[in-house]
XYZ file of C-alpha atoms in Angstrom:
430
model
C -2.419 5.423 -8.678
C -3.767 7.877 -11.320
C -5.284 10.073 -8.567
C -1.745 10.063 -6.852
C -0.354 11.147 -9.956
C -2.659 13.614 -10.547
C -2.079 15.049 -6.846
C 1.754 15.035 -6.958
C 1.345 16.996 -10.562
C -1.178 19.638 -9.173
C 0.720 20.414 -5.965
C 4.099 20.599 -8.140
C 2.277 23.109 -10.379
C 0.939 25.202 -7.477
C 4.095 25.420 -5.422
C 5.896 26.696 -8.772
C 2.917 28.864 -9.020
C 2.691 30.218 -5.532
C 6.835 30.456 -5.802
C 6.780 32.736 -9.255
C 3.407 34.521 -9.018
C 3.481 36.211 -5.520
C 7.068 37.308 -6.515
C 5.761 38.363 -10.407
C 2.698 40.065 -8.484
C 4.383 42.396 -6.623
C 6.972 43.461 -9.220
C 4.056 44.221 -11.117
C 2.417 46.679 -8.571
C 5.893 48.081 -7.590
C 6.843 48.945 -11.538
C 3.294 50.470 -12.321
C 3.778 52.861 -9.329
C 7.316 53.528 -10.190
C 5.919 54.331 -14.164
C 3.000 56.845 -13.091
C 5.669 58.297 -10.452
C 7.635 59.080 -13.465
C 5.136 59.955 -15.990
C 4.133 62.377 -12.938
C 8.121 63.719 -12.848
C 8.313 64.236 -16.708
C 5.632 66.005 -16.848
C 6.457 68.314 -13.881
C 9.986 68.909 -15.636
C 7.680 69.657 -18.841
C 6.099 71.999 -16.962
C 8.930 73.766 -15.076
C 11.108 74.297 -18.056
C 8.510 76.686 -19.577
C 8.575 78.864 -16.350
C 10.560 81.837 -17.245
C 12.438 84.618 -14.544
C 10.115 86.996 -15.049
C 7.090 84.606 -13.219
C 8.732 86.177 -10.048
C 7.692 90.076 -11.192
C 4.026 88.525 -11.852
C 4.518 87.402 -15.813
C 2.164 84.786 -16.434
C 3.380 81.435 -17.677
C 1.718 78.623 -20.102
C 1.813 75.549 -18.836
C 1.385 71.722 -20.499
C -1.655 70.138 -20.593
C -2.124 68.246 -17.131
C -1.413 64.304 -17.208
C -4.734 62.023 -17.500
C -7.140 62.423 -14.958
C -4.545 64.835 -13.018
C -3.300 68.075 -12.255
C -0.390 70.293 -13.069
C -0.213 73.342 -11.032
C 2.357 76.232 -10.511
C 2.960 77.242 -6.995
C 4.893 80.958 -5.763
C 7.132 80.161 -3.161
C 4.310 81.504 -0.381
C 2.712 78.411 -1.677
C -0.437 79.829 -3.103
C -1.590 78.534 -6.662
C -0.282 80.706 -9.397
C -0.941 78.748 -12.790
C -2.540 75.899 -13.560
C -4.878 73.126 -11.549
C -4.362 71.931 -7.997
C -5.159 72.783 -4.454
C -5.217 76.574 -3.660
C -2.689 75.710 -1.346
C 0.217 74.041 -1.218
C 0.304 70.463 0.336
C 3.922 68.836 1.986
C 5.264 68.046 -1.335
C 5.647 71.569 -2.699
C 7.186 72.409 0.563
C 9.296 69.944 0.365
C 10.194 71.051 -3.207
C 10.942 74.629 -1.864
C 14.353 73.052 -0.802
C 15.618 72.803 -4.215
C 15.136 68.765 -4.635
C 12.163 66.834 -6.304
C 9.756 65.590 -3.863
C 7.211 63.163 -3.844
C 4.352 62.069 -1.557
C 0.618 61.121 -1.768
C -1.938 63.673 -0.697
C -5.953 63.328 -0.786
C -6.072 59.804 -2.865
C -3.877 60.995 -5.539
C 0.324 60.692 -6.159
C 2.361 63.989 -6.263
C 5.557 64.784 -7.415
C 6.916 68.573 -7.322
C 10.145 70.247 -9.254
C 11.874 73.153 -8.218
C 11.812 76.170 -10.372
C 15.150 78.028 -9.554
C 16.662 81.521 -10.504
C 20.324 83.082 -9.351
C 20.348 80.126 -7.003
C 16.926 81.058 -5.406
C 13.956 78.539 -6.171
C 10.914 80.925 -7.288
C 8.753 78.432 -7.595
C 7.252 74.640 -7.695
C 5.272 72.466 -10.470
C 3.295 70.168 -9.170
C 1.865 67.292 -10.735
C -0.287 64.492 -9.488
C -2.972 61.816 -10.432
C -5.091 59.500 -8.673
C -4.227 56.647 -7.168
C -6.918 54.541 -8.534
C -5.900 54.743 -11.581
C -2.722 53.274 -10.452
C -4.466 50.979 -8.498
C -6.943 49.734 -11.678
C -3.810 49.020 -13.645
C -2.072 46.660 -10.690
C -5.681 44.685 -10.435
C -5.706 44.088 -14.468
C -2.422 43.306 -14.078
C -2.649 40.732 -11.236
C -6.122 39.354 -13.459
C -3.678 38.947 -16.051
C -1.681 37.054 -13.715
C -4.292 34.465 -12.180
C -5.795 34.295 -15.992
C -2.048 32.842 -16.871
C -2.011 30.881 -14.062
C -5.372 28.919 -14.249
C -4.536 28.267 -17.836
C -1.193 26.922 -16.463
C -2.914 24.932 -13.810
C -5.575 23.625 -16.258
C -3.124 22.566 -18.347
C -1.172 20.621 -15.893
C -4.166 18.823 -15.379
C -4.628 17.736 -18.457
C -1.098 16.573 -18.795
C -1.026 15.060 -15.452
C -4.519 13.461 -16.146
C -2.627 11.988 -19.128
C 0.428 10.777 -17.728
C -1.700 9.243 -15.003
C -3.391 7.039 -17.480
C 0.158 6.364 -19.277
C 1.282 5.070 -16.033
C -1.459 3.799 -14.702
C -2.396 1.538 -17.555
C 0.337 -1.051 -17.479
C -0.245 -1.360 -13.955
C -3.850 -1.759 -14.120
C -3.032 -4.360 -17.230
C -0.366 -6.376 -14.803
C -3.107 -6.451 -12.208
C -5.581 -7.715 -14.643
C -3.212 -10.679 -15.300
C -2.079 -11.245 -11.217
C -5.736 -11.513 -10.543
C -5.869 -13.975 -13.158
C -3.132 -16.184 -12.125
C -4.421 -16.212 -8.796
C -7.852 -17.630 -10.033
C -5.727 -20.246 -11.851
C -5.339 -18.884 -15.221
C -1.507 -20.183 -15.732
C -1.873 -19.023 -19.595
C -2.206 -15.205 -18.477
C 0.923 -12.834 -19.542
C 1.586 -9.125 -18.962
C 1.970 -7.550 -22.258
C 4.702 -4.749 -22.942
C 3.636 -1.159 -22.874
C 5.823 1.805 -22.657
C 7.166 2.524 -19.461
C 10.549 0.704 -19.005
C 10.151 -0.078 -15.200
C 6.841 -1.535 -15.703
C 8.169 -3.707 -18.928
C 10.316 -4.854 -16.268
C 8.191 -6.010 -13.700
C 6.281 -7.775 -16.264
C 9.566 -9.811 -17.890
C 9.972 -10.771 -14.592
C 6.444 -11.607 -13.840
C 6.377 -13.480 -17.057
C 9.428 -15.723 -16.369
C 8.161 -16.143 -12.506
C 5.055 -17.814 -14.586
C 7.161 -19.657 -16.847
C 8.888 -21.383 -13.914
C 6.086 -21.734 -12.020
C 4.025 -23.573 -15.018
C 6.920 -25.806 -15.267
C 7.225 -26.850 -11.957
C 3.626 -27.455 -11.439
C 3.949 -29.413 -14.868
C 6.605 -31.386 -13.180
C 4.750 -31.809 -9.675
C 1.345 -33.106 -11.814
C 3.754 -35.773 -13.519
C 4.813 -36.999 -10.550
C 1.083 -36.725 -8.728
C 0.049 -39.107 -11.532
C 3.268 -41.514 -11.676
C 3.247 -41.904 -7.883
C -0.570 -42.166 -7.968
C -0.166 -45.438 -10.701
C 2.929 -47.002 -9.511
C 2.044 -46.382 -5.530
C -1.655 -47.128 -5.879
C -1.418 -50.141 -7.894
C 1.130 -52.517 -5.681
C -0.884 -51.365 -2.754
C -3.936 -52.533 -3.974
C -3.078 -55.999 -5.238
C -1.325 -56.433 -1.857
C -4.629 -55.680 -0.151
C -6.483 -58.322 -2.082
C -3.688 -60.897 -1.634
C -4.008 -60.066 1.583
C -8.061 -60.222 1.413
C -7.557 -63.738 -0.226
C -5.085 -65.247 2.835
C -7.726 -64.289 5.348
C -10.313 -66.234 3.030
C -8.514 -69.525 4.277
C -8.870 -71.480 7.058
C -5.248 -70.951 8.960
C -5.682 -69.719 12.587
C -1.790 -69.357 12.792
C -1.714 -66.617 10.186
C -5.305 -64.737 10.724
C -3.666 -62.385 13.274
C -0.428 -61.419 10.772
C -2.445 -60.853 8.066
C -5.250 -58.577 9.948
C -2.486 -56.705 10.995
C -0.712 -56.561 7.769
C -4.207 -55.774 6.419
C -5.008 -53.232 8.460
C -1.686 -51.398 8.025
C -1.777 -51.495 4.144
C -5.218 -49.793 4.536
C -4.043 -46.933 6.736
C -0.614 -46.522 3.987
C -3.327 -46.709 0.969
C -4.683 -43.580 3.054
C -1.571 -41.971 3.975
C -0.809 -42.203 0.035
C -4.031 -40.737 -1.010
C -3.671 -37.206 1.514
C -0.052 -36.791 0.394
C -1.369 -37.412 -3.335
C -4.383 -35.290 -2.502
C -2.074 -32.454 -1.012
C 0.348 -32.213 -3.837
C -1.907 -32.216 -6.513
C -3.176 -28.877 -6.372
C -1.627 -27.285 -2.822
C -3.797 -24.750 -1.457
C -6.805 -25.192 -4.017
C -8.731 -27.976 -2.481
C -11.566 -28.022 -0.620
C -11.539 -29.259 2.563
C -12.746 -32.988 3.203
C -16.178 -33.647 4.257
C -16.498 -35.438 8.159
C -16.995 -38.806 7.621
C -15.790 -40.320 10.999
C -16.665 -39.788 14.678
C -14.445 -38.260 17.067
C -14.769 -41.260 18.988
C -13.871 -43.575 15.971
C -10.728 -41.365 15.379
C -9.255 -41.742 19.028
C -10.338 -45.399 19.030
C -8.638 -46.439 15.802
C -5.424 -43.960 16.850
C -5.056 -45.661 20.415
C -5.328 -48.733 18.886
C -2.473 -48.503 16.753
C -0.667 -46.509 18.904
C -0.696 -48.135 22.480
C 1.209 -50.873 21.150
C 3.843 -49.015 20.332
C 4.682 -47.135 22.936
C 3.928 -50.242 25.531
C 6.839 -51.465 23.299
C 8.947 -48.756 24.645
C 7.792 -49.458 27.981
C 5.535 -45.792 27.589
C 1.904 -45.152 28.375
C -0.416 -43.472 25.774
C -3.569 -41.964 27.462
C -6.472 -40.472 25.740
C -9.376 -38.058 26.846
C -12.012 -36.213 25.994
C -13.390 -33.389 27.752
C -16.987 -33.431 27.032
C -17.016 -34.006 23.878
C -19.767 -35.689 21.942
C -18.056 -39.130 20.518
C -21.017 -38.434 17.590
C -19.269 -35.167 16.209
C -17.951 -35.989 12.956
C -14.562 -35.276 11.601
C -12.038 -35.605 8.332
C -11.186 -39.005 9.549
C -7.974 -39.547 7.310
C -6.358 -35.925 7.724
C -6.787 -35.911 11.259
C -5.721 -39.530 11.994
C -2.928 -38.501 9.469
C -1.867 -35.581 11.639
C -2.522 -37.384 14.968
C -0.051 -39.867 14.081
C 2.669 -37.563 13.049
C 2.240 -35.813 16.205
C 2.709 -39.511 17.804
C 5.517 -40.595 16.158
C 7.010 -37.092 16.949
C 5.795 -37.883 20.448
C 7.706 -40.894 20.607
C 10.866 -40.018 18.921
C 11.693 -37.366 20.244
C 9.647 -36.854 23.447
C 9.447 -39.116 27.049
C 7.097 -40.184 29.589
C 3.872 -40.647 28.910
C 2.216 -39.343 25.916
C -1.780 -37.540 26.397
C -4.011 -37.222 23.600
C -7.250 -34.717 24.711
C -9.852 -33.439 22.869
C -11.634 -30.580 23.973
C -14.490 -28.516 22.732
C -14.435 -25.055 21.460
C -18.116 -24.589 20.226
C -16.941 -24.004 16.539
C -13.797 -26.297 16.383
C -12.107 -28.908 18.218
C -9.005 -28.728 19.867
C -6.739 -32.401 19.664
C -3.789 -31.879 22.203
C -1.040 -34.248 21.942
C 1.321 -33.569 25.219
C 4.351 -35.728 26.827
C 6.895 -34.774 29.401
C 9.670 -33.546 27.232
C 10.565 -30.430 26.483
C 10.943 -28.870 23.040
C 14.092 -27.529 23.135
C 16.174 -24.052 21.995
C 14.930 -25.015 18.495
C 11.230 -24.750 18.836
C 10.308 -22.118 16.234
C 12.159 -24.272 13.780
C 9.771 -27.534 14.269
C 7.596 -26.738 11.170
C 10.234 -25.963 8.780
C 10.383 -28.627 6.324
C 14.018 -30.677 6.752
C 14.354 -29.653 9.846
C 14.716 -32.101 12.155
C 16.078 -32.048 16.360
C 17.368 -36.018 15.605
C 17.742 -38.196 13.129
C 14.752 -37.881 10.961
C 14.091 -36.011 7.940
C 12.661 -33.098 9.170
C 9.300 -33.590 6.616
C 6.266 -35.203 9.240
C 5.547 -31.636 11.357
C 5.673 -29.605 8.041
C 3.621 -32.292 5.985
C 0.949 -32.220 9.444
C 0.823 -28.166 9.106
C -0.291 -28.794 5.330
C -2.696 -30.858 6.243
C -4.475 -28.615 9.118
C -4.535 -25.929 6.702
C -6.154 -28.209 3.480
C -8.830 -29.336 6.628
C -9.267 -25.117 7.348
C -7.798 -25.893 10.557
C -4.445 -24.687 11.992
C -1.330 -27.023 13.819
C 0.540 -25.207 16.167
C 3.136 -25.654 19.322
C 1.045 -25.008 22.364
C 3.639 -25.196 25.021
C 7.379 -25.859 24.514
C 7.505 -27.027 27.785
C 5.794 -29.906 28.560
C 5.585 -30.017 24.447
C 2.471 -30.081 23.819
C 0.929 -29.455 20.131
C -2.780 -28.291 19.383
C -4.302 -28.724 16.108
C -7.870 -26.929 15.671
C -10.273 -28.635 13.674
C -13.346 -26.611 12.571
C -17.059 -28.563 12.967
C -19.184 -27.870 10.159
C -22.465 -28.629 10.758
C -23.863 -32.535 9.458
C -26.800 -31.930 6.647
């Protein structure tokens, strides 16, 4: 920003300059040449008043001293030199003269002006005067030195100023910056301080209140991370070792119920921990290490799955196109996302559901198809409470979070057939 500063200053500055000093230069050479041209006329005049009548019967005549560096010469109307300095002859100003009007001209380097010197109406002869016109021409270039002197001190000047502002208003930028870059590393505590510019006080009242807020919401969103993570955590685990205890007897009848019941208070206990695990510190985390196969995943999901949907007299296939069942995975994110994209499946969708994994070198892509369609509404699916029936719009936006805490991405493939991909990157096993 200073630089920018410092540009729109300097080309301000020179466009004034340019605008007032081309203008200032040439009034300058005009009025010198219009000042010598009338030192050169007054002292012609000087010189013609002291002619007398008797110059035309051959009485000679005292002229004035000649101007600077000049000449000041008398000429007969024949034009030939009669008193004073000049050429022997006369040039096209004294003839122009020898109509009874002032003329002026340049002749041989030098500026001439010539007077009339009249008698009884009859013009008996001409003073001429003239200098040279490097004189003249010294006096503009001093004068235009003058000019650029005045305008490099103006320009230096502006610099400085500019240079100064820059820093002014770059400073309370560069300080709000300072503190961004510090909330964005986690720093909640960090607070623009006021400085001098109005606007940018401004921006930082506002960026100070945004902070306020956000603290307090992410005070709120901690308390309830660490109530829901003692009041949800605790029943859950003394129902798994009630649970635990019932399948220590010896009742055949009730084995079965209580695996099941077992098994789904596990995968909740899970379920609880990623939606704990998400809220805690959104965006922050680092992603899960693999600690299931790919063929442990699909196994477990199938198995919970196929029930359901033979339930709703529906078919649930899976697939996997070559990939190794070896290749490790974030076992509770993905199965947390797989079944989302299930459920989803089976409320909303019809026919029979596909679940395919396929290998992308770097990444694996799960497909979850079925032969619905997704509707008029598609680019709405991942917006949180929306929902196309009668849920609450929170499973396909709670899914995205959790492809992006894995470093993955959820997205809609094809709206018709739906079919949704979510990309999970392989990180090597050490």
């Amino acid at each position: 920003m200073r630089h920018r500063v410092v540009r729109v200053a300097l080309t301000a500055v020179l466009v004034a300059l340019v605008l007032l000093a081309v203008p200032l230069a040439l009034a300058i050479r005009s009025s010198l040449y219009a000042d010598q041209r009338d030192a050169l006329e007054r002292a012609a005049l000087n010189g013609a008043v002291r002619v007398t009548p008797d110059f035309a019967t051959g009485d000679p005549v005292e002229l004035p001293a000649p101007p600077r560096g000049g000449s000041l010469g008398l000429y007969d109307p024949r034009l030939y030199l009669r008193e004073g300095s000049g050429p022997a002859s006369g040039d096209a100003a004294v003839r122009g003269a020898l109509g009874a009007t002032v003329s002026r001209g340049s002749s041989g380097g030098e500026l001439v002006e010539a007077v009339p010197v009249s008698h009884a109406e009859r013009v008996i002869g001409v003073v001429r005067a003239s200098s040279p016109v490097q004189d003249v021409r010294n006096r503009v270039f001093a004068g235009w030195a003058a000019l650029a002197g005045a305008c490099a001190v103006a320009l230096t000047v502006a610099v400085l100023v500019a240079r100064r502002q820059a820093r002014a208003l770059a400073a309370p930028l560069e300080n709000l910056s300072h503190h961004c870059r510090a909330v964005a590393a986690g720093d909640l505590s960090a607070r623009a301080a006021s400085s001098a510019v109005a606007e940018v006080d401004q921006v930082a009242r506002t960026h100070n209140e945004m902070l306020d807020h956000l603290t307090e919401l992410l005070r709120h969103a901690r308390g309830f991370s660490a109530n829901a993570s003692h009041q949800l955590r605790t029943p859950l685990t003394g129902l798994q070792l009630t649970l635990e205890a019932g399948l220590g007897r010896d009742d055949t009848c009730l084995r079965p119920a209580l695996e099941e019941a077992l098994t789904a208070t596990r995968r909740l206990h899970g379920t609880v921990e990623q939606v704990l695990r998400l809220s805690a510190a959104p965006g922050l985390n680092r992603p899960p290490a693999p600690d299931r196969s790919v063929g442990q995943v699909l196994h477990e999901t199938e198995r919970h799955w196929h029930g359901l949907f033979a339930r709703d007299g529906r078919r649930l296939e899976r697939s996997s196109r070559d990939v190794p069942d070896d290749v490790r995975v974030p076992g509770g994110p993905v199965s947390e996302i797989l079944g989302v994209l299930l459920d989803n499946a089976r409320a909303h969708g019809r026919g029979t559901v596909r679940l395919t994994v396929r290998d992308l070198d770097d990444a694996l892509a799960f497909d979850v198809s079925d032969e619905g369609a997704a509707g008029s509404d598609a680019g709405r699916l991942f917006e949180r409470g929306h929902s196309g029936g009668a849920g609450a719009g929170i499973g396909l936006a709670l899914a995205r979070d959790l492809a992006v805490c894995l470093g993955g991405r959820l997205f809609l493939a094809r709206p018709d057939p739906t079919t949704f991909t979510l990309l999970v990157p392989v990180l090597p096993d050490p």
